[in-house]
PDB file of C-alpha atoms in Angstrom:
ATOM      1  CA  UNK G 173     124.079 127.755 102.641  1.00 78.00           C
ATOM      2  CA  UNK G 174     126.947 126.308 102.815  1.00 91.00           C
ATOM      3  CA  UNK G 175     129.652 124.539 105.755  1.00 95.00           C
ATOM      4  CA  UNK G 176     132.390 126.742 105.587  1.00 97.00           C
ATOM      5  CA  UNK G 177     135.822 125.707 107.956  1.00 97.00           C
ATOM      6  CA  UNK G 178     138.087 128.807 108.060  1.00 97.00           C
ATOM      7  CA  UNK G 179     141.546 127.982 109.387  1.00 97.00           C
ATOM      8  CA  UNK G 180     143.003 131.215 110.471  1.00 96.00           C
ATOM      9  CA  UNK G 181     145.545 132.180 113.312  1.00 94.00           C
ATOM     10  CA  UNK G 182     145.034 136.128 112.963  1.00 94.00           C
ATOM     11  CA  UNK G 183     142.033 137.107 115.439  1.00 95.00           C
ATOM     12  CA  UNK G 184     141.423 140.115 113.660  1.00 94.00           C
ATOM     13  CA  UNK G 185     141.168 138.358 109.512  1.00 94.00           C
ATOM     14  CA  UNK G 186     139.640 135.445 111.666  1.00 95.00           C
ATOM     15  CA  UNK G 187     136.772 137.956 112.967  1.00 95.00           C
ATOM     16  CA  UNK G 188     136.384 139.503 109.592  1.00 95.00           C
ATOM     17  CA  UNK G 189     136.213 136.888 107.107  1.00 96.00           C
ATOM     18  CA  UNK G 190     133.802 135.239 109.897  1.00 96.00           C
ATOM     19  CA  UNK G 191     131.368 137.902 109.639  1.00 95.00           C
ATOM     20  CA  UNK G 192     131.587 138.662 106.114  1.00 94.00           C
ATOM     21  CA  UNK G 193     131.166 135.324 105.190  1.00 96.00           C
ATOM     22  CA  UNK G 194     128.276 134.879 107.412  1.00 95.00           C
ATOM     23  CA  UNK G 195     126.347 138.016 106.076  1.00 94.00           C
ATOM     24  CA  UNK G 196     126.946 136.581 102.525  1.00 94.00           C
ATOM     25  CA  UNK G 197     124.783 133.069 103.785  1.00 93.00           C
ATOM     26  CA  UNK G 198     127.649 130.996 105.216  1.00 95.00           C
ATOM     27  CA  UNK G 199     127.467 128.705 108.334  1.00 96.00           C
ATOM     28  CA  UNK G 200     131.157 129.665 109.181  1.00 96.00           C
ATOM     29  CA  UNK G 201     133.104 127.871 111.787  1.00 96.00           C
ATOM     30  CA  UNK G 202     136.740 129.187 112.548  1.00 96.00           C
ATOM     31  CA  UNK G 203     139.374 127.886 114.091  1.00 96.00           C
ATOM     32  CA  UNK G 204     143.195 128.878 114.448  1.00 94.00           C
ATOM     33  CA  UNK G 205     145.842 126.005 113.844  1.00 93.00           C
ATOM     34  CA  UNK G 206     145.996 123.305 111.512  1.00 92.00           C
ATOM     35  CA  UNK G 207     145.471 120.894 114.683  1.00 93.00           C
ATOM     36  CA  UNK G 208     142.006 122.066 115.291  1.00 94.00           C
ATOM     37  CA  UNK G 209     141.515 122.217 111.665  1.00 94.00           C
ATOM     38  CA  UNK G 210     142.209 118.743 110.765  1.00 93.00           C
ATOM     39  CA  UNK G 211     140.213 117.347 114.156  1.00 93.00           C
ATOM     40  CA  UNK G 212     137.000 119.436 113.300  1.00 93.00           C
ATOM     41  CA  UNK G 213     137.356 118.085 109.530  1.00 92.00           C
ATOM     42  CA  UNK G 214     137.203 114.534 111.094  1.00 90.00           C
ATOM     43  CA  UNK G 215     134.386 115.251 113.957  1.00 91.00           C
ATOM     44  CA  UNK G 216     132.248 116.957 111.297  1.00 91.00           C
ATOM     45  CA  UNK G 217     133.438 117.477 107.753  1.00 91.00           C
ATOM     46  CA  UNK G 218     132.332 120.945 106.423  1.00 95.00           C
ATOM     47  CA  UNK G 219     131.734 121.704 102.810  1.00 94.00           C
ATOM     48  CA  UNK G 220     134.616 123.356 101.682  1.00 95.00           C
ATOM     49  CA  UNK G 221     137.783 124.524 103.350  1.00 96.00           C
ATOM     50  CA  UNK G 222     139.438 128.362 103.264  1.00 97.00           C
ATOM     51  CA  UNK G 223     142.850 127.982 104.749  1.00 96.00           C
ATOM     52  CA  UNK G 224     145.811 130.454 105.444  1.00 96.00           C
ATOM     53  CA  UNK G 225     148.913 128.759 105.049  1.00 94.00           C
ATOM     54  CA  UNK G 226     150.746 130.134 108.007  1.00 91.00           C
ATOM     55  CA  UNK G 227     149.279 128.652 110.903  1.00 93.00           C
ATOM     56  CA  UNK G 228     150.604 127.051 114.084  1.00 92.00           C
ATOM     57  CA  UNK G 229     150.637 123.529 114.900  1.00 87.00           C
ATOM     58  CA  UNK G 230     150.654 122.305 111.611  1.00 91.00           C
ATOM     59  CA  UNK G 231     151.596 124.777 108.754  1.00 93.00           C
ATOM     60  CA  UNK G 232     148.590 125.139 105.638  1.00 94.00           C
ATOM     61  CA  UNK G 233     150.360 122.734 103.029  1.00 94.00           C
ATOM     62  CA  UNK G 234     150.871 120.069 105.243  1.00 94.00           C
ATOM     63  CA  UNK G 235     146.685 120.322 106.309  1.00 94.00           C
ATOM     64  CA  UNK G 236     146.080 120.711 102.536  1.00 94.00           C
ATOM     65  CA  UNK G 237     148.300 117.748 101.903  1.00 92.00           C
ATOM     66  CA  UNK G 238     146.609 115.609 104.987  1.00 92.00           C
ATOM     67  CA  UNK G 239     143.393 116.725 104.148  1.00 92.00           C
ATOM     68  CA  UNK G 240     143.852 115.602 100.428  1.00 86.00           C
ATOM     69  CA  UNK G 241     145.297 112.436 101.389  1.00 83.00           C
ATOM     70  CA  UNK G 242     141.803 111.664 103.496  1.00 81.00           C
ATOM     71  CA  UNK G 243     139.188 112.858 101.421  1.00 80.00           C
ATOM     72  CA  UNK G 244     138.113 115.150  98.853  1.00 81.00           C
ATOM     73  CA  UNK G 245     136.714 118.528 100.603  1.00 90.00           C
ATOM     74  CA  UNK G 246     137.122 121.357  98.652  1.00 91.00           C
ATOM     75  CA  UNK G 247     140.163 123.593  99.641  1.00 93.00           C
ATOM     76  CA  UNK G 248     140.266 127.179  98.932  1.00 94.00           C
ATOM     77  CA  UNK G 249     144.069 128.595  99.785  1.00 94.00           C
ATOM     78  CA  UNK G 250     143.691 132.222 101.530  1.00 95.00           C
ATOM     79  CA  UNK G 251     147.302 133.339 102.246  1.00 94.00           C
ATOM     80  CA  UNK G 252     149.194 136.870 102.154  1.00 93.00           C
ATOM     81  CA  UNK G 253     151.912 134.678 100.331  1.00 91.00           C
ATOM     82  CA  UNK G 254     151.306 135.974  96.453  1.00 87.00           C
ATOM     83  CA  UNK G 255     154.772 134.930  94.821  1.00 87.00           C
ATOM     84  CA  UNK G 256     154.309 132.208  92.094  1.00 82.00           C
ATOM     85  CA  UNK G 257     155.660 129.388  94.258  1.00 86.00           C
ATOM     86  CA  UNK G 258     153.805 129.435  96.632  1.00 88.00           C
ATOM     87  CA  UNK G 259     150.831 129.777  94.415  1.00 86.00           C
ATOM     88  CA  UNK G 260     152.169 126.527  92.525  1.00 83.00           C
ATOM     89  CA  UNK G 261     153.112 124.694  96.028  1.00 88.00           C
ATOM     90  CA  UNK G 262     149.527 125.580  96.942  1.00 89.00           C
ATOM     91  CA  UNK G 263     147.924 123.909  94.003  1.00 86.00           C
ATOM     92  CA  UNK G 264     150.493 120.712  94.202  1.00 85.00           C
ATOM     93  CA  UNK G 265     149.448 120.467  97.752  1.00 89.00           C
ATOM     94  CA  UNK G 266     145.922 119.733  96.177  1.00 87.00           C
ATOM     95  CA  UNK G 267     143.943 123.269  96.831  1.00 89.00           C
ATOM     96  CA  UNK G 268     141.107 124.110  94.336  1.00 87.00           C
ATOM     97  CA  UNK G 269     141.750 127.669  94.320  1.00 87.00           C
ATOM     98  CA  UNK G 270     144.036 130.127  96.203  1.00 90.00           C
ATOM     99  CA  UNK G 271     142.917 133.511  97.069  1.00 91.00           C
ATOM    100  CA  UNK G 272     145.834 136.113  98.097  1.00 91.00           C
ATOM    101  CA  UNK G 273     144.792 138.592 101.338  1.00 90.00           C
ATOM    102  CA  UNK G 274     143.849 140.659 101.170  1.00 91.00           C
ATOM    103  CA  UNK G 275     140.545 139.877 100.109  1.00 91.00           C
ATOM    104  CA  UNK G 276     137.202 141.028 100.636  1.00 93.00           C
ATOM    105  CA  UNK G 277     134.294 138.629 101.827  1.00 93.00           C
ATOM    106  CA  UNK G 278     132.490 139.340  98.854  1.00 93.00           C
ATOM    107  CA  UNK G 279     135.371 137.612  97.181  1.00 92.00           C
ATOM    108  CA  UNK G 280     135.954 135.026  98.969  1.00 94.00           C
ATOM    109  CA  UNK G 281     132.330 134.373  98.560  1.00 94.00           C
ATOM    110  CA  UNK G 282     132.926 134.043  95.048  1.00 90.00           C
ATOM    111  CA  UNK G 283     135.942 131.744  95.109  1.00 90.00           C
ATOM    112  CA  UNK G 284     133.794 129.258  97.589  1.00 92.00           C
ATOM    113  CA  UNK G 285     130.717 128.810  95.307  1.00 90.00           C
ATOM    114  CA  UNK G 286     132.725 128.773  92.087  1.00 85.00           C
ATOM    115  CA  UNK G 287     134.840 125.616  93.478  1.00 87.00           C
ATOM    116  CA  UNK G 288     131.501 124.042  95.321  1.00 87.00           C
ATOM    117  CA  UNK G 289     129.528 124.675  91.612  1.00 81.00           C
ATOM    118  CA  UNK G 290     132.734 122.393  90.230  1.00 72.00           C
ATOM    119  CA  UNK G 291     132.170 120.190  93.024  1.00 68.00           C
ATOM    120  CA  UNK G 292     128.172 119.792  92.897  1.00 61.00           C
ATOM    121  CA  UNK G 293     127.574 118.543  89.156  1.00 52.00           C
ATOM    122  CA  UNK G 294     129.205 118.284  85.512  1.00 48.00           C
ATOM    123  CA  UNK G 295     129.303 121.033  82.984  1.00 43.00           C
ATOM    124  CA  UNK G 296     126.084 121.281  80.521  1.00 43.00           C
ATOM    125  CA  UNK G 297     127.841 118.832  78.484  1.00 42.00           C
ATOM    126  CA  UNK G 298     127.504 115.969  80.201  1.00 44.00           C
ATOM    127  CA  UNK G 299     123.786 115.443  80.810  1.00 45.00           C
ATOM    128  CA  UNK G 300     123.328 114.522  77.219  1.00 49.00           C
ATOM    129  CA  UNK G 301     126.508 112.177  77.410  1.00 48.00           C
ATOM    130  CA  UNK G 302     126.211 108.594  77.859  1.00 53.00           C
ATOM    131  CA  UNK G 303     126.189 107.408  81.482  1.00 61.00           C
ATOM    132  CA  UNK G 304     129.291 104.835  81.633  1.00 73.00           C
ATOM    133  CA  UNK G 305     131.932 105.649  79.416  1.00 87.00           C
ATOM    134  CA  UNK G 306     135.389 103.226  78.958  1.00 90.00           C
ATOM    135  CA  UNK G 307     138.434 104.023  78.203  1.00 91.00           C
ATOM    136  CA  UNK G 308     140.672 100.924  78.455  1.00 89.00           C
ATOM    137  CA  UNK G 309     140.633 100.040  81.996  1.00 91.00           C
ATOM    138  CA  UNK G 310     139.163 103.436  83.428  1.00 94.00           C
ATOM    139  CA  UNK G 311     135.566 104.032  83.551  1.00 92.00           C
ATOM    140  CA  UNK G 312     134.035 107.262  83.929  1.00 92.00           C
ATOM    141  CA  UNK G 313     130.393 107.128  84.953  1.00 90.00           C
ATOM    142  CA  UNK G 314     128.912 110.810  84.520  1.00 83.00           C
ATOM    143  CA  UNK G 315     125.490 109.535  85.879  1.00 80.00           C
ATOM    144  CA  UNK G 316     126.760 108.998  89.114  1.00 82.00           C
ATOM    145  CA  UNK G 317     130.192 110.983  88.965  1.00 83.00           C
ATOM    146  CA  UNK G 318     132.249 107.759  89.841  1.00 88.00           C
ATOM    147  CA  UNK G 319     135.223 106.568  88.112  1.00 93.00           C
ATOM    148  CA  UNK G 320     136.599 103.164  88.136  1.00 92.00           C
ATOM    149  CA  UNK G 321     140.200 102.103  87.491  1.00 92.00           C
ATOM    150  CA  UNK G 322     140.652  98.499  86.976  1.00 90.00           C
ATOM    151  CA  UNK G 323     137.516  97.726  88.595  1.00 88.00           C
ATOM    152  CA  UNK G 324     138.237 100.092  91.627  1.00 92.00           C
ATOM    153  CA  UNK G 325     136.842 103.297  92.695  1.00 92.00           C
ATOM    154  CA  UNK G 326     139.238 106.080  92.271  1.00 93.00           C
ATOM    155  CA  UNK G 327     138.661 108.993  94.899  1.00 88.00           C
ATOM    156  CA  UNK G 328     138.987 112.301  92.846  1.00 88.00           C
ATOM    157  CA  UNK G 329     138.267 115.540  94.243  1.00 83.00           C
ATOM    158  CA  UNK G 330     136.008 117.706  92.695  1.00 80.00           C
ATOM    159  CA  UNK G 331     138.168 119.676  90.213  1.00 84.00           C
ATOM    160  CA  UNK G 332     140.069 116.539  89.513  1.00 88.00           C
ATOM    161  CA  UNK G 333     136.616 114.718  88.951  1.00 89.00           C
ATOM    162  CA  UNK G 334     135.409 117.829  86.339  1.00 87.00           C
ATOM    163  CA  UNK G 335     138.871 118.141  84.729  1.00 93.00           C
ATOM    164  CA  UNK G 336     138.473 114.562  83.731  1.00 94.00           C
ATOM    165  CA  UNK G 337     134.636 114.835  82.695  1.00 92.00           C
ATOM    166  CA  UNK G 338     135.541 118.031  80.350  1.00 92.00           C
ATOM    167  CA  UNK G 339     138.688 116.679  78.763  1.00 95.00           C
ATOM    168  CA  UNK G 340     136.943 112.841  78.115  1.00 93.00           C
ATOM    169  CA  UNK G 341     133.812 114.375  76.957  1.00 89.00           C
ATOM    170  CA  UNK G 342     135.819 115.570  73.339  1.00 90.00           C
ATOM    171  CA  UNK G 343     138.243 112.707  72.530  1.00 90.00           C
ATOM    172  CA  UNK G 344     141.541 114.271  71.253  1.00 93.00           C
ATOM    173  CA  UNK G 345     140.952 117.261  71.599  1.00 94.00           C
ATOM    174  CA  UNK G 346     143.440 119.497  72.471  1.00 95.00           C
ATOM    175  CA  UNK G 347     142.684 122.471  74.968  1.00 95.00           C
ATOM    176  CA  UNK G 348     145.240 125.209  76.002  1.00 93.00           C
ATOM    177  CA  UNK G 349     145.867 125.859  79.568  1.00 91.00           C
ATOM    178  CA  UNK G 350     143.737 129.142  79.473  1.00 88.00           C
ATOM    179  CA  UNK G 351     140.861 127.331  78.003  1.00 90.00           C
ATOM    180  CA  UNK G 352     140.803 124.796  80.584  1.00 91.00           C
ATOM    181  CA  UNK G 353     141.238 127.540  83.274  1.00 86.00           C
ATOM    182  CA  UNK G 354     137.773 129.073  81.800  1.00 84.00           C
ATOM    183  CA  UNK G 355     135.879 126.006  81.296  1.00 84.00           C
ATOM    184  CA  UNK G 356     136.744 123.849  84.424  1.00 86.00           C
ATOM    185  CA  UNK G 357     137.937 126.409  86.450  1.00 78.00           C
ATOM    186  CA  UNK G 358     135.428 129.039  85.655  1.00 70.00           C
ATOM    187  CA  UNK G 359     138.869 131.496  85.655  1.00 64.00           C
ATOM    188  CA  UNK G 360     139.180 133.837  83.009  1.00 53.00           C
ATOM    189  CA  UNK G 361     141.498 135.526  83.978  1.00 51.00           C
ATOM    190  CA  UNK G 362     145.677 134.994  83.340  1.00 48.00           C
ATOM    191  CA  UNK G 363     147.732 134.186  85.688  1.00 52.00           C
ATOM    192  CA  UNK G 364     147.536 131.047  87.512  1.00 69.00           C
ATOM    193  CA  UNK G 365     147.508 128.158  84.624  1.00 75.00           C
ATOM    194  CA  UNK G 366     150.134 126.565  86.485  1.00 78.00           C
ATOM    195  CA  UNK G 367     147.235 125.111  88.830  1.00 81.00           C
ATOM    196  CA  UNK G 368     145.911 123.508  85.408  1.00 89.00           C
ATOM    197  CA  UNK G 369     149.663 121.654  85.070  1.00 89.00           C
ATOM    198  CA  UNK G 370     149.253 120.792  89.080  1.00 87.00           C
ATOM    199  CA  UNK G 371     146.293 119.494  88.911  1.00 90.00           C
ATOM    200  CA  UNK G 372     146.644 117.032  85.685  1.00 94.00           C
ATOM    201  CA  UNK G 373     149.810 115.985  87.605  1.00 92.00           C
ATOM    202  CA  UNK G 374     147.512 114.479  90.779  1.00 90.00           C
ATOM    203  CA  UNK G 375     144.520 112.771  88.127  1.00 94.00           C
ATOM    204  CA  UNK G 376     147.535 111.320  85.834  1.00 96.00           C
ATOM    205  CA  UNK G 377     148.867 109.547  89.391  1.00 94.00           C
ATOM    206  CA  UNK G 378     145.650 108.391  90.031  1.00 94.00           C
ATOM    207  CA  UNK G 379     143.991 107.030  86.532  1.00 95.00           C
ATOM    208  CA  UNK G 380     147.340 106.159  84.777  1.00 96.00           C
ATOM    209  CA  UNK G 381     148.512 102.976  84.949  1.00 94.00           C
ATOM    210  CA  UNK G 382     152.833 104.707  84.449  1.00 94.00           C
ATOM    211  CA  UNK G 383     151.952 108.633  84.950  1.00 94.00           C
ATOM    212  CA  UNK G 384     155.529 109.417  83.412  1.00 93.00           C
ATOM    213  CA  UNK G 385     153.969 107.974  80.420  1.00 94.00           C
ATOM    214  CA  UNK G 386     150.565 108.996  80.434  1.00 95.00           C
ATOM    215  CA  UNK G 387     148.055 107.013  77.812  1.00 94.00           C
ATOM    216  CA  UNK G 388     145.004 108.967  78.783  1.00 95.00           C
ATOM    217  CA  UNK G 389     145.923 112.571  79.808  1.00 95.00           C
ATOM    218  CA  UNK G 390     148.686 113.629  76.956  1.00 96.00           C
ATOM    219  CA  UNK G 391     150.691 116.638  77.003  1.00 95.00           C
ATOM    220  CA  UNK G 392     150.749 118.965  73.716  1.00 95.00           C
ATOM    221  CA  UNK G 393     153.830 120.862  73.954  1.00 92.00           C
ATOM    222  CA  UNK G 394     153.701 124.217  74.207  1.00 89.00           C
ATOM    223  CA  UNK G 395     149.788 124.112  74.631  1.00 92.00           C
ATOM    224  CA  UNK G 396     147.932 122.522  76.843  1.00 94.00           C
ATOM    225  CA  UNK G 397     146.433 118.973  77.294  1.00 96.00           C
ATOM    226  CA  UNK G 398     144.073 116.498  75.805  1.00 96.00           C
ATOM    227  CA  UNK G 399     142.435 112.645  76.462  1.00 96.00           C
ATOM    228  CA  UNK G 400     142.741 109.692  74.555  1.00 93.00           C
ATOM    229  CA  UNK G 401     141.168 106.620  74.956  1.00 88.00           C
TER     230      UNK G 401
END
């Protein structure tokens, strides 16, 4: 069962995600503005987050932003919004997945325990990897799912942390967008590979010494992405 914080100002959604979420195994608490939602994430940090974008107090990017810039709980976008940029703002603002209303419990379900499954472990591929792998002055320890810049501990959320396990794990390779959709984000479906291109921008600012001129996480044109050492 998992800690679910649902940030919702409509009463009615608010009731009915509540309950369907519950049924499903949740432990669901709700709130309505991104106030409350950023002061329960303090008192008592939940598991993941699902979080409508127009709220009062303080609108859903802004929480998603704030929320990013303390920590690494899970965010799961659920907004009526469906045009592609707001989709893409969503994903820059450091979301794991956005979910347009409306949606049925059943799928929002889904969404939360595909993002907590990236969250929880590596893929297959890494339990027969070496523990401690380096790659200049960046460390990746899939043991213990830490990785080190320069000797420091860089705080990656969880898709950021299995992006960088599942690209590092086949030096040079390259991967279309679509392909990383399916392996990291367990996504088959097209549609939303821009989160792959808003994603790699948040790990290159946080493992690249100059992310303009990334030595780890290189762009093939036209493609996709792949890691040197």
């Amino acid at each position: 069962m998992s800690r679910v914080l649902l940030v919702e100002d409509d009463l009615a959604v608010r009731r009915a995600v509540t309950m369907g979420l519950k049924r499903l195994g949740h432990d669901v608490e709700a709130v309505a503005d991104g106030r409350d939602a950023l002061d329960s994430i303090i008192a008592s940090p939940p598991d993941i987050v699902v979080l409508d974008l127009m709220i009062p107090g303080i609108n859903g990017i802004e929480v998603c932003k704030l929320i990013r810039a303390r920590g690494t709980v899970p965010v799961v976008i659920l907004s009526a919004r469906d045009h592609d940029i707001d989709i893409v703002a969503g994903f820059d603002a450091g979301a794991d997945d956005y979910c347009v209303k409306p949606a049925s419990a059943e799928v929002i379900d889904a969404r939360i325990r595909a993002v907590l499954r990236r969250s929880t472990g590596p893929t297959t591929l890494d339990h027969d990897a070496h523990p401690a792998e380096v790659f200049g002055d960046l460390a990746v320890d899939r043991a213990s799912l830490r990785v080190r810049k320069g000797g420091a501990e860089v705080s990656l959320t969880p898709t950021e942390l299995r992006l960088l396990l599942f690209l590092s794990s086949q030096l040079d390779h390259a991967f279309s967008r679509q392909q990383l959709l399916e392996h990291v984000w367990e996504q088959s479906y097209y549609g939303e590979v821009r989160m792959v291109d808003a994603c790699v921008t948040r790990l290159r600012a946080k493992i690249e010494t100059d992310p303009r001129h990334p030595v780890h996480l290189q762009t093939v044109r036209g493609f996709g992405y792949r890691f040197s050492a």
